PDB file of C-alpha atoms in Angstrom:
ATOM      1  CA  UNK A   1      -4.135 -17.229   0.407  1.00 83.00           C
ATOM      2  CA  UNK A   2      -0.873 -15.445   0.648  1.00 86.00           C
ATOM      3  CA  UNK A   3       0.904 -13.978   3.649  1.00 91.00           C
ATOM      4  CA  UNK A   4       4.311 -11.643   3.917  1.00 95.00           C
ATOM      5  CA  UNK A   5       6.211 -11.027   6.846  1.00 95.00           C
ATOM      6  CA  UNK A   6       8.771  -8.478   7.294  1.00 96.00           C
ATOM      7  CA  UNK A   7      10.906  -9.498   9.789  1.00 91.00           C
ATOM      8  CA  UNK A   8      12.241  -6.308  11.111  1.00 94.00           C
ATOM      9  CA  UNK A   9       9.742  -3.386  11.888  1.00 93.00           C
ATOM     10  CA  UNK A  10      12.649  -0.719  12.237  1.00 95.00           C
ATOM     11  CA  UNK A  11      16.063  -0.469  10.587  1.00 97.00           C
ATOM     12  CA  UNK A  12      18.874   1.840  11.873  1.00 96.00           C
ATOM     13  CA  UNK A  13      21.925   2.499   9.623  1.00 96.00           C
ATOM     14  CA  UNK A  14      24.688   5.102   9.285  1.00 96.00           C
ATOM     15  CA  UNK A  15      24.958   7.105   6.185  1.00 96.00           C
ATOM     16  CA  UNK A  16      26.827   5.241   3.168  1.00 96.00           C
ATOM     17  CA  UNK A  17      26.674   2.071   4.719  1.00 97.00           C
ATOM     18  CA  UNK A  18      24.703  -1.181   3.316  1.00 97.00           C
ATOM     19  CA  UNK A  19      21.194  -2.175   4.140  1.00 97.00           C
ATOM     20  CA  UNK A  20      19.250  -5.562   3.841  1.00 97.00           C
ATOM     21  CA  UNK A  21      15.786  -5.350   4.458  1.00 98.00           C
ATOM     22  CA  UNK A  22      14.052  -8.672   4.741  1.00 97.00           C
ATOM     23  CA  UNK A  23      10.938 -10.166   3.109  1.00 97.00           C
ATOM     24  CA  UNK A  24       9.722 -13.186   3.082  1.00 97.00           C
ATOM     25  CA  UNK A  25       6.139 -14.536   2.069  1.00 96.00           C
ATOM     26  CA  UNK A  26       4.001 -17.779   2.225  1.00 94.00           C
ATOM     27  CA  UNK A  27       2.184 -18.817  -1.200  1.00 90.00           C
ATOM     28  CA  UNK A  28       0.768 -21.994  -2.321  1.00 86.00           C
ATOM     29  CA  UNK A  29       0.929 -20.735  -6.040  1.00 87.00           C
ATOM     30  CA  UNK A  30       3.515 -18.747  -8.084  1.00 86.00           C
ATOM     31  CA  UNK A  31       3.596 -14.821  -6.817  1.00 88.00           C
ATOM     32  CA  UNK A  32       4.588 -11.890  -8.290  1.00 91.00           C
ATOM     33  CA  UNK A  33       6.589  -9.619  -5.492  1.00 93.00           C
ATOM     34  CA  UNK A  34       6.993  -6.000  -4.878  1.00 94.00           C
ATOM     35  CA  UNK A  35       8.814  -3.359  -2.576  1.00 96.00           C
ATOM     36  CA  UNK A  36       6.804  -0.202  -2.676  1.00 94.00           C
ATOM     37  CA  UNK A  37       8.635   3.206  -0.468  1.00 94.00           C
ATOM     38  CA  UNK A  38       6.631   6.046   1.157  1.00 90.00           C
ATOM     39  CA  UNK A  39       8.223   8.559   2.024  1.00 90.00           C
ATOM     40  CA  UNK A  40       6.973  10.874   4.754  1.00 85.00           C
ATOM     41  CA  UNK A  41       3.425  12.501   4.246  1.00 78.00           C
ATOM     42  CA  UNK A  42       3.374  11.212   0.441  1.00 82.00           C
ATOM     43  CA  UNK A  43       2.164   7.974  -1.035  1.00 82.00           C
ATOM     44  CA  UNK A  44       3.391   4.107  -1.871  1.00 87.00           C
ATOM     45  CA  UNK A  45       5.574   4.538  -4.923  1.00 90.00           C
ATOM     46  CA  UNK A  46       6.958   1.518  -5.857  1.00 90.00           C
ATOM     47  CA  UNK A  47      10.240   0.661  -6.254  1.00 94.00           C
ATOM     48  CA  UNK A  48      10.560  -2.640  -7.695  1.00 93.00           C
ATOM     49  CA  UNK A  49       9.173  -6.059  -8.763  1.00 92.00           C
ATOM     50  CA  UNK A  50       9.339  -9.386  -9.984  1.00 92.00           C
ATOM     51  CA  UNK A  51       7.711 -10.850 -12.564  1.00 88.00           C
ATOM     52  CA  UNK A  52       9.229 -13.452 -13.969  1.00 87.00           C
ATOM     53  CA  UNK A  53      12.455 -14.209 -15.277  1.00 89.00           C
ATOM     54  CA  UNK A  54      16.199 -13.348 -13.742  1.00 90.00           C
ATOM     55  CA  UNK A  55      15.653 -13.566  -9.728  1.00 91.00           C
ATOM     56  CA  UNK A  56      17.980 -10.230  -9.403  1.00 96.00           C
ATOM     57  CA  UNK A  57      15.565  -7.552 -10.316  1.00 95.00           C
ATOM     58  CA  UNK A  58      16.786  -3.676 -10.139  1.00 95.00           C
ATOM     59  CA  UNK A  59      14.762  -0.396  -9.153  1.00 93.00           C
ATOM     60  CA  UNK A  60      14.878   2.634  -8.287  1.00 92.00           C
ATOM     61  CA  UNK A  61      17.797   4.728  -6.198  1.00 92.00           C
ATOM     62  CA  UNK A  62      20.385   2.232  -6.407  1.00 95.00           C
ATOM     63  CA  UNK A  63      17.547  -0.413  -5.040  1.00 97.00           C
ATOM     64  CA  UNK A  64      17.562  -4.481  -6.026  1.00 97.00           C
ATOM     65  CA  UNK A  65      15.664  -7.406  -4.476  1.00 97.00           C
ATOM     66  CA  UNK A  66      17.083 -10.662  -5.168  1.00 96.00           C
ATOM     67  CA  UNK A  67      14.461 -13.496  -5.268  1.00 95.00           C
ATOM     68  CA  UNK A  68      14.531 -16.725  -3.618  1.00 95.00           C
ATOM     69  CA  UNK A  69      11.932 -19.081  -3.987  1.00 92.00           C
ATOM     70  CA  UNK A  70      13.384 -22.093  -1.804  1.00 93.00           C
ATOM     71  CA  UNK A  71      13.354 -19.437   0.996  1.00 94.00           C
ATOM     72  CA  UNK A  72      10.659 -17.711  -0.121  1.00 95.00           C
ATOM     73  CA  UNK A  73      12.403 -14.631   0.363  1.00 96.00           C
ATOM     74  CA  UNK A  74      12.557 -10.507  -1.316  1.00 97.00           C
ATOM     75  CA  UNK A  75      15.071  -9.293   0.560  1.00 97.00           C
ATOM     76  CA  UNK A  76      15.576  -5.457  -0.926  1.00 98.00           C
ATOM     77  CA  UNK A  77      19.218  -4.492  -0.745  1.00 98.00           C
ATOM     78  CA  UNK A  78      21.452  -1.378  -0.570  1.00 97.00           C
ATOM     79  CA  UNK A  79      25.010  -0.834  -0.858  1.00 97.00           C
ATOM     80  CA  UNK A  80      25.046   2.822  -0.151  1.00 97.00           C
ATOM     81  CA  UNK A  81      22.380   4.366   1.813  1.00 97.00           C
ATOM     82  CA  UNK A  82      21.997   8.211   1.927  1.00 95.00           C
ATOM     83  CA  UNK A  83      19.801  10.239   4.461  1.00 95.00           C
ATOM     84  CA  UNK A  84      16.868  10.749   1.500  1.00 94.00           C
ATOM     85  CA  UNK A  85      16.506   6.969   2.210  1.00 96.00           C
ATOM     86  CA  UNK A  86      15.045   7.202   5.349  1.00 95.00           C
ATOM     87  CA  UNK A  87      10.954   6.275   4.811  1.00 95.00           C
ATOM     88  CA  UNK A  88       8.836   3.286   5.104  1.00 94.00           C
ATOM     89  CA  UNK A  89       9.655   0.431   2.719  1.00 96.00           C
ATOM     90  CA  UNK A  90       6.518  -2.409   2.204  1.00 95.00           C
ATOM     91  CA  UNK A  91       7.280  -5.535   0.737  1.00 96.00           C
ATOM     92  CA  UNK A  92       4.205  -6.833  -1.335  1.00 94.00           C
ATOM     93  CA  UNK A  93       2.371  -9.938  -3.098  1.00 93.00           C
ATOM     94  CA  UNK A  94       0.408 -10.508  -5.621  1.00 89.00           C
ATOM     95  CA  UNK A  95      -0.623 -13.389  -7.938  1.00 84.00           C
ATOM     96  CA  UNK A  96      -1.645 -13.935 -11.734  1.00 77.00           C
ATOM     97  CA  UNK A  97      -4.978 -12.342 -12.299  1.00 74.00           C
ATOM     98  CA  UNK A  98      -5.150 -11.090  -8.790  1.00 78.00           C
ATOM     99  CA  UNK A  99      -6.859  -7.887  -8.267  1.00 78.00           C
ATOM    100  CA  UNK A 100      -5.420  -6.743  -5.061  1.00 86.00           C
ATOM    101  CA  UNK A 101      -2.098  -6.826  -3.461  1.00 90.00           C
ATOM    102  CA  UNK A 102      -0.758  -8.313   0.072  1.00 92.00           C
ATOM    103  CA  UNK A 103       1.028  -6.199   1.994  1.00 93.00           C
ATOM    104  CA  UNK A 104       3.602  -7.034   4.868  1.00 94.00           C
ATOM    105  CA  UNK A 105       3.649  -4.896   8.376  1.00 93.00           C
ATOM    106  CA  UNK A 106       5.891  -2.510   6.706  1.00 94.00           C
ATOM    107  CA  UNK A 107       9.666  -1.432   7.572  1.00 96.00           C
ATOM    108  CA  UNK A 108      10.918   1.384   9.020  1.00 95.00           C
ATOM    109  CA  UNK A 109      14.210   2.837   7.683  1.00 97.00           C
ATOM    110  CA  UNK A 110      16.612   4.980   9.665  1.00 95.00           C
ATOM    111  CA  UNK A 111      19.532   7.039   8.150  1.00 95.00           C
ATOM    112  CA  UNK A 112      21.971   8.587  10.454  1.00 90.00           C
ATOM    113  CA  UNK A 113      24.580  10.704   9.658  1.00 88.00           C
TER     114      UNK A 113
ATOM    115  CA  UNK B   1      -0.683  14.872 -14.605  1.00 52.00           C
ATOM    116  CA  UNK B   2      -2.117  14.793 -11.369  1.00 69.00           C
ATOM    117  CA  UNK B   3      -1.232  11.908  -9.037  1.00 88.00           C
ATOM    118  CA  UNK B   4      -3.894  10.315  -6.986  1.00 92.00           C
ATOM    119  CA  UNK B   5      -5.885  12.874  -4.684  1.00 94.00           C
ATOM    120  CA  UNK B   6      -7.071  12.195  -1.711  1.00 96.00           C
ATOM    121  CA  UNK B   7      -9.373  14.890   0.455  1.00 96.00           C
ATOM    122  CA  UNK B   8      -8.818  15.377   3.365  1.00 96.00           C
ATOM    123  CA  UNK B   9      -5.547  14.376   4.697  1.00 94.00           C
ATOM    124  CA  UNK B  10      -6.795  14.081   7.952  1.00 96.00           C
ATOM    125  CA  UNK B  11     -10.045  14.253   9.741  1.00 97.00           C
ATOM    126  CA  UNK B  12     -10.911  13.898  13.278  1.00 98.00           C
ATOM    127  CA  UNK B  13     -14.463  12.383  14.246  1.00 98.00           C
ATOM    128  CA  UNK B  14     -16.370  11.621  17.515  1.00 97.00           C
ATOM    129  CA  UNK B  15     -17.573   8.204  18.304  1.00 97.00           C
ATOM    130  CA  UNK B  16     -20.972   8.004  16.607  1.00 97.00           C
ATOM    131  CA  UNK B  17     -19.979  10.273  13.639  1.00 98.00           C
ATOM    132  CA  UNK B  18     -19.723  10.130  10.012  1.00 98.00           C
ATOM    133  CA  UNK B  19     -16.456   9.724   8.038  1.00 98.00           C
ATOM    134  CA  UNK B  20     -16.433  10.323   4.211  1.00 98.00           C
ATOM    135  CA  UNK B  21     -13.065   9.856   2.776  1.00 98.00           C
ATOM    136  CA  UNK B  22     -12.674  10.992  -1.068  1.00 98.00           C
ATOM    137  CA  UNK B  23     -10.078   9.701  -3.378  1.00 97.00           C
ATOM    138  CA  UNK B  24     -10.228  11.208  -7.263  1.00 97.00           C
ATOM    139  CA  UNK B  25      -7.898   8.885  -9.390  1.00 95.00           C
ATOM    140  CA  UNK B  26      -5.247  10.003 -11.880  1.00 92.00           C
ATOM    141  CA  UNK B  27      -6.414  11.305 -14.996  1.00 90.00           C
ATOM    142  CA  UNK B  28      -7.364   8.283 -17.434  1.00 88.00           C
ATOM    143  CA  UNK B  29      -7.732   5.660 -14.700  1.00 90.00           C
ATOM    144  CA  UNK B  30     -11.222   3.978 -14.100  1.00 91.00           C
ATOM    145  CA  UNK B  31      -9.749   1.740 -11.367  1.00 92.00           C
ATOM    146  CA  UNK B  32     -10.064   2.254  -8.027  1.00 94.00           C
ATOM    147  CA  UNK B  33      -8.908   0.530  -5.038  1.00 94.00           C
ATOM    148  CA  UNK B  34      -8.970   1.380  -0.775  1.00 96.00           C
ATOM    149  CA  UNK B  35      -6.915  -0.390   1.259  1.00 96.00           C
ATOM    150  CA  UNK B  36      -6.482   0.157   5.527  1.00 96.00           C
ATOM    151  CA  UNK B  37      -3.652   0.380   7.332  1.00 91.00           C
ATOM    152  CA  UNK B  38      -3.966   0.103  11.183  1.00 88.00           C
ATOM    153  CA  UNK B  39      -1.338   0.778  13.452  1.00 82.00           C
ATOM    154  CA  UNK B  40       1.520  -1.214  13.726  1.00 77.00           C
ATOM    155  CA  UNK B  41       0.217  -2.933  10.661  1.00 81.00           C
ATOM    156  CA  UNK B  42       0.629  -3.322   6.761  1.00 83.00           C
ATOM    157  CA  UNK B  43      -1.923  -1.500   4.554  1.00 90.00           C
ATOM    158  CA  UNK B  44      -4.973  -4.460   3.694  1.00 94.00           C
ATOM    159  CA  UNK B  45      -6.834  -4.289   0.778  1.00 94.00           C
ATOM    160  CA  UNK B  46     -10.709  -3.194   1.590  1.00 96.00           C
ATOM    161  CA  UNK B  47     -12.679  -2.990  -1.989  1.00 96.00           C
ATOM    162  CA  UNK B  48     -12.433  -2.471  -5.694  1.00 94.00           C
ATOM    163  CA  UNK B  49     -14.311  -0.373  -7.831  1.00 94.00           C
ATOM    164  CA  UNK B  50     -15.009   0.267 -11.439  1.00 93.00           C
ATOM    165  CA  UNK B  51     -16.858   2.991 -12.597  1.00 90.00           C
ATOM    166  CA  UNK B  52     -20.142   2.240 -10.868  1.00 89.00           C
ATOM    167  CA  UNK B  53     -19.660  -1.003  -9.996  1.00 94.00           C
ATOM    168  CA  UNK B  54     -18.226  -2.749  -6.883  1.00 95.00           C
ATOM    169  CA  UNK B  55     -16.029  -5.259  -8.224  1.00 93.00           C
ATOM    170  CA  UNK B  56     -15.088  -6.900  -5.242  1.00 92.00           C
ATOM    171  CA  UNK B  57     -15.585  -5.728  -1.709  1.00 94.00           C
ATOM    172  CA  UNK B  58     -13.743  -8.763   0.343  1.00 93.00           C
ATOM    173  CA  UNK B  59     -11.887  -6.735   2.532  1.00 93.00           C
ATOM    174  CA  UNK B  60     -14.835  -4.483   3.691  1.00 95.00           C
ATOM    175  CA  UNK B  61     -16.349  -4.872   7.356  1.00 94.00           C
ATOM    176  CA  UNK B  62     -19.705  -6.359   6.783  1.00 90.00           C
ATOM    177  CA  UNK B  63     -21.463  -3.156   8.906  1.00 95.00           C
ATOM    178  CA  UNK B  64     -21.170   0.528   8.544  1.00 97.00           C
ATOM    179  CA  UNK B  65     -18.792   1.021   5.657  1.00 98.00           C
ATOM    180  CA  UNK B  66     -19.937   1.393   1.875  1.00 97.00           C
ATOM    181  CA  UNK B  67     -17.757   3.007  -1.133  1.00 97.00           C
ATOM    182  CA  UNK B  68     -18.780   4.210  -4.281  1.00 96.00           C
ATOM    183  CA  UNK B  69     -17.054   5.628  -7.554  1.00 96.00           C
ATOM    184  CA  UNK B  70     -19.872   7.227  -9.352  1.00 94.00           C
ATOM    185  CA  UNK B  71     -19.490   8.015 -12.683  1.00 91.00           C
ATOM    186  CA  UNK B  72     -19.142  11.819 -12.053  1.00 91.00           C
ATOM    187  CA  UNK B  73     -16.685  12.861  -9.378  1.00 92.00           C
ATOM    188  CA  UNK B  74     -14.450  10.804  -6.861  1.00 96.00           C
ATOM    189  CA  UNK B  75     -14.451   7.482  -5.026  1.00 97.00           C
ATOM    190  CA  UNK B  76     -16.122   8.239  -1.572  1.00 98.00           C
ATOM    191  CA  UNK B  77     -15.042   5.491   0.625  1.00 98.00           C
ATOM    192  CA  UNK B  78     -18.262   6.382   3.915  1.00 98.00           C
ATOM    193  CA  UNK B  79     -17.797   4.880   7.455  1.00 98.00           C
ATOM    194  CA  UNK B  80     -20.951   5.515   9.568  1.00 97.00           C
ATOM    195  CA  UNK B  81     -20.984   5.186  13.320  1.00 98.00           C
ATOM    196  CA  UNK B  82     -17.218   5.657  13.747  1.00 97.00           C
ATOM    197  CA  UNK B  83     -15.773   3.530  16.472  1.00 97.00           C
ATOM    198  CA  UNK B  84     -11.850   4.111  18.053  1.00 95.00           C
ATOM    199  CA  UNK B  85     -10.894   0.602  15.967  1.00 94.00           C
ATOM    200  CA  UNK B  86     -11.466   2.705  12.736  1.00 96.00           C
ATOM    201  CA  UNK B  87      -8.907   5.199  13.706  1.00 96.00           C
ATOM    202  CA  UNK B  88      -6.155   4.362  10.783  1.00 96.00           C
ATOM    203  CA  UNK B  89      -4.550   5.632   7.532  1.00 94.00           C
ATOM    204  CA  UNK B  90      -7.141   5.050   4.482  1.00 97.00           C
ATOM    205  CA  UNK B  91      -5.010   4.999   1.047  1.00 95.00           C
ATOM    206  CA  UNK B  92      -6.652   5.126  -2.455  1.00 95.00           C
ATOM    207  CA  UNK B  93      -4.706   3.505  -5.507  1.00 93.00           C
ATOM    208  CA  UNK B  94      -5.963   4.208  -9.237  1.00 92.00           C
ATOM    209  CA  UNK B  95      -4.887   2.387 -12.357  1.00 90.00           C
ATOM    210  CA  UNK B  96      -6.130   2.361 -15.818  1.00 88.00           C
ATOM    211  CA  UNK B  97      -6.738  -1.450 -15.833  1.00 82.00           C
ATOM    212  CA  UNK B  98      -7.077  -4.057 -13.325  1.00 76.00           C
ATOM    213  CA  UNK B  99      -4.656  -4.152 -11.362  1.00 64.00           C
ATOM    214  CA  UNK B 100      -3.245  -7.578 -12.215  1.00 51.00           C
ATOM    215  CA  UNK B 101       0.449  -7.250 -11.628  1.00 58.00           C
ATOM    216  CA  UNK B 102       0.260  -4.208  -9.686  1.00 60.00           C
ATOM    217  CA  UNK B 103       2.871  -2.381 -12.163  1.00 65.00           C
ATOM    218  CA  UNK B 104       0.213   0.533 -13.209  1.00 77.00           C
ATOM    219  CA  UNK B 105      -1.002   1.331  -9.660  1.00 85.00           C
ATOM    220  CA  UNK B 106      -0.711   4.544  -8.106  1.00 88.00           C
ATOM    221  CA  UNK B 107      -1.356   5.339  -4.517  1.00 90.00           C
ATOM    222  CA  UNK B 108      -2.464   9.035  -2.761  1.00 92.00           C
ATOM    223  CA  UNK B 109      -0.780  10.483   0.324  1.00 90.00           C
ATOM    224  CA  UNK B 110      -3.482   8.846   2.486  1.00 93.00           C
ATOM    225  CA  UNK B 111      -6.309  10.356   4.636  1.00 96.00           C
ATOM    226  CA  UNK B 112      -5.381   9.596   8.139  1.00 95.00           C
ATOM    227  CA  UNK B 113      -9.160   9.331  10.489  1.00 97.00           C
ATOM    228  CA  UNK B 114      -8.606   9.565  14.126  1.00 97.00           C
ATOM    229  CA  UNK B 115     -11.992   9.023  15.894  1.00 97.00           C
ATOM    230  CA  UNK B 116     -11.673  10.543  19.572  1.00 95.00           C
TER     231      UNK B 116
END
């Protein structure tokens, strides 16, 4: 079975400055990972994933996740933040021929001016 | 192209009540998947339907909850006898084909039941 923890349940940032949020997840077979945003009163849209393949993966608004299997860590990472970032950000796991997807406690994001 | 609808955003029930929740998938997708999210707590994956066919239902409480996706009209995901635990946010996801890698899933806005 699979398991993710996000390790912070709020994030605070100014405006413009970087954000890490962390991921990390516990799998006893390969995984595919995802960070999936919602932003207030709308769905999950996802952001990114990985695959396969080169561990730096890119997404949406200026998003990327760099994945480390020796930590078993997603960490999703922005260098710029702007207020439109503030929502709920859900790091997720999934494996090959799964039909359903693992979701951590979820991570609230804070942009102040 | 529609996204994934889900009726009604929120709905209030008594202890004892019914809840029907009702999620129609995008346009083209015959997948359909609920998941649960409590508060203070990630969204967990509750069942999986096909057209007419529970495909697998792992996640559901063994008593008083049931979902269907008939092959006319929406998902209906039903919770009978609604206790204060089931107060949470119910999401529906569609995709056209199993979900697999997650890449083709799309998730509604959530019906959020608050049982008083």
């Amino acid at each position: 079975a699979q398991s993710v923890t996000q390790l912070d349940s709020q994030v605070p940032v100014f405006e413009e400055a970087p954000v890490e949020l962390r991921c990390n997840y516990s799998s006893s077979v390969s995984v595919y990972l995802f960070w999936y945003v919602q932003y207030p009163n709308q769905g999950l849209q996802l952001l990114l994933k990985y695959l396969s393949g080169s561990t730096l993966v890119k997404g949406i608004n200026g998003f990327e996740a760099e994945f480390n299997k020796s930590q078993t860590s997603f960490h999703l990472r922005k260098p710029s933040v702007h207020i439109s970032d503030t929502a709920e950000y859900f790091c997720a796991v999934s494996t090959q021929g799964a039909q359903k997807l693992v979701f951590g406690q979820g991570t609230r994001l804070t942009i102040n001016p | 192209n529609a996204g994934v609808m889900q009726n009604p955003r929120h709905l209030v029930r008594r202890r004892g009540q019914e809840a029907r929740l009702r999620c129609s998938p995008m346009k083209g997708h015959s997948h359909v998947y609920w998941y649960r999210q409590l508060p203070e707590e990630g969204l967990k994956f509750m069942v999986y339907l096909q057209k007419e066919n529970i495909i697998d239902e792992s996640g559901m409480p063994k008593e008083r909850f049931s979902a269907e996706f008939p092959k006319e009209g929406p998902s209906i995901l039903r919770i009978q006898q609604v206790v204060r635990g089931d107060s949470a946010a119910y999401f529906c996801a569609s995709s056209p084909t199993p979900q697999g890698i997650g890449e083709k899933l799309f998730f509604g806005s959530g019906t959020q039941l608050s049982v008083l």
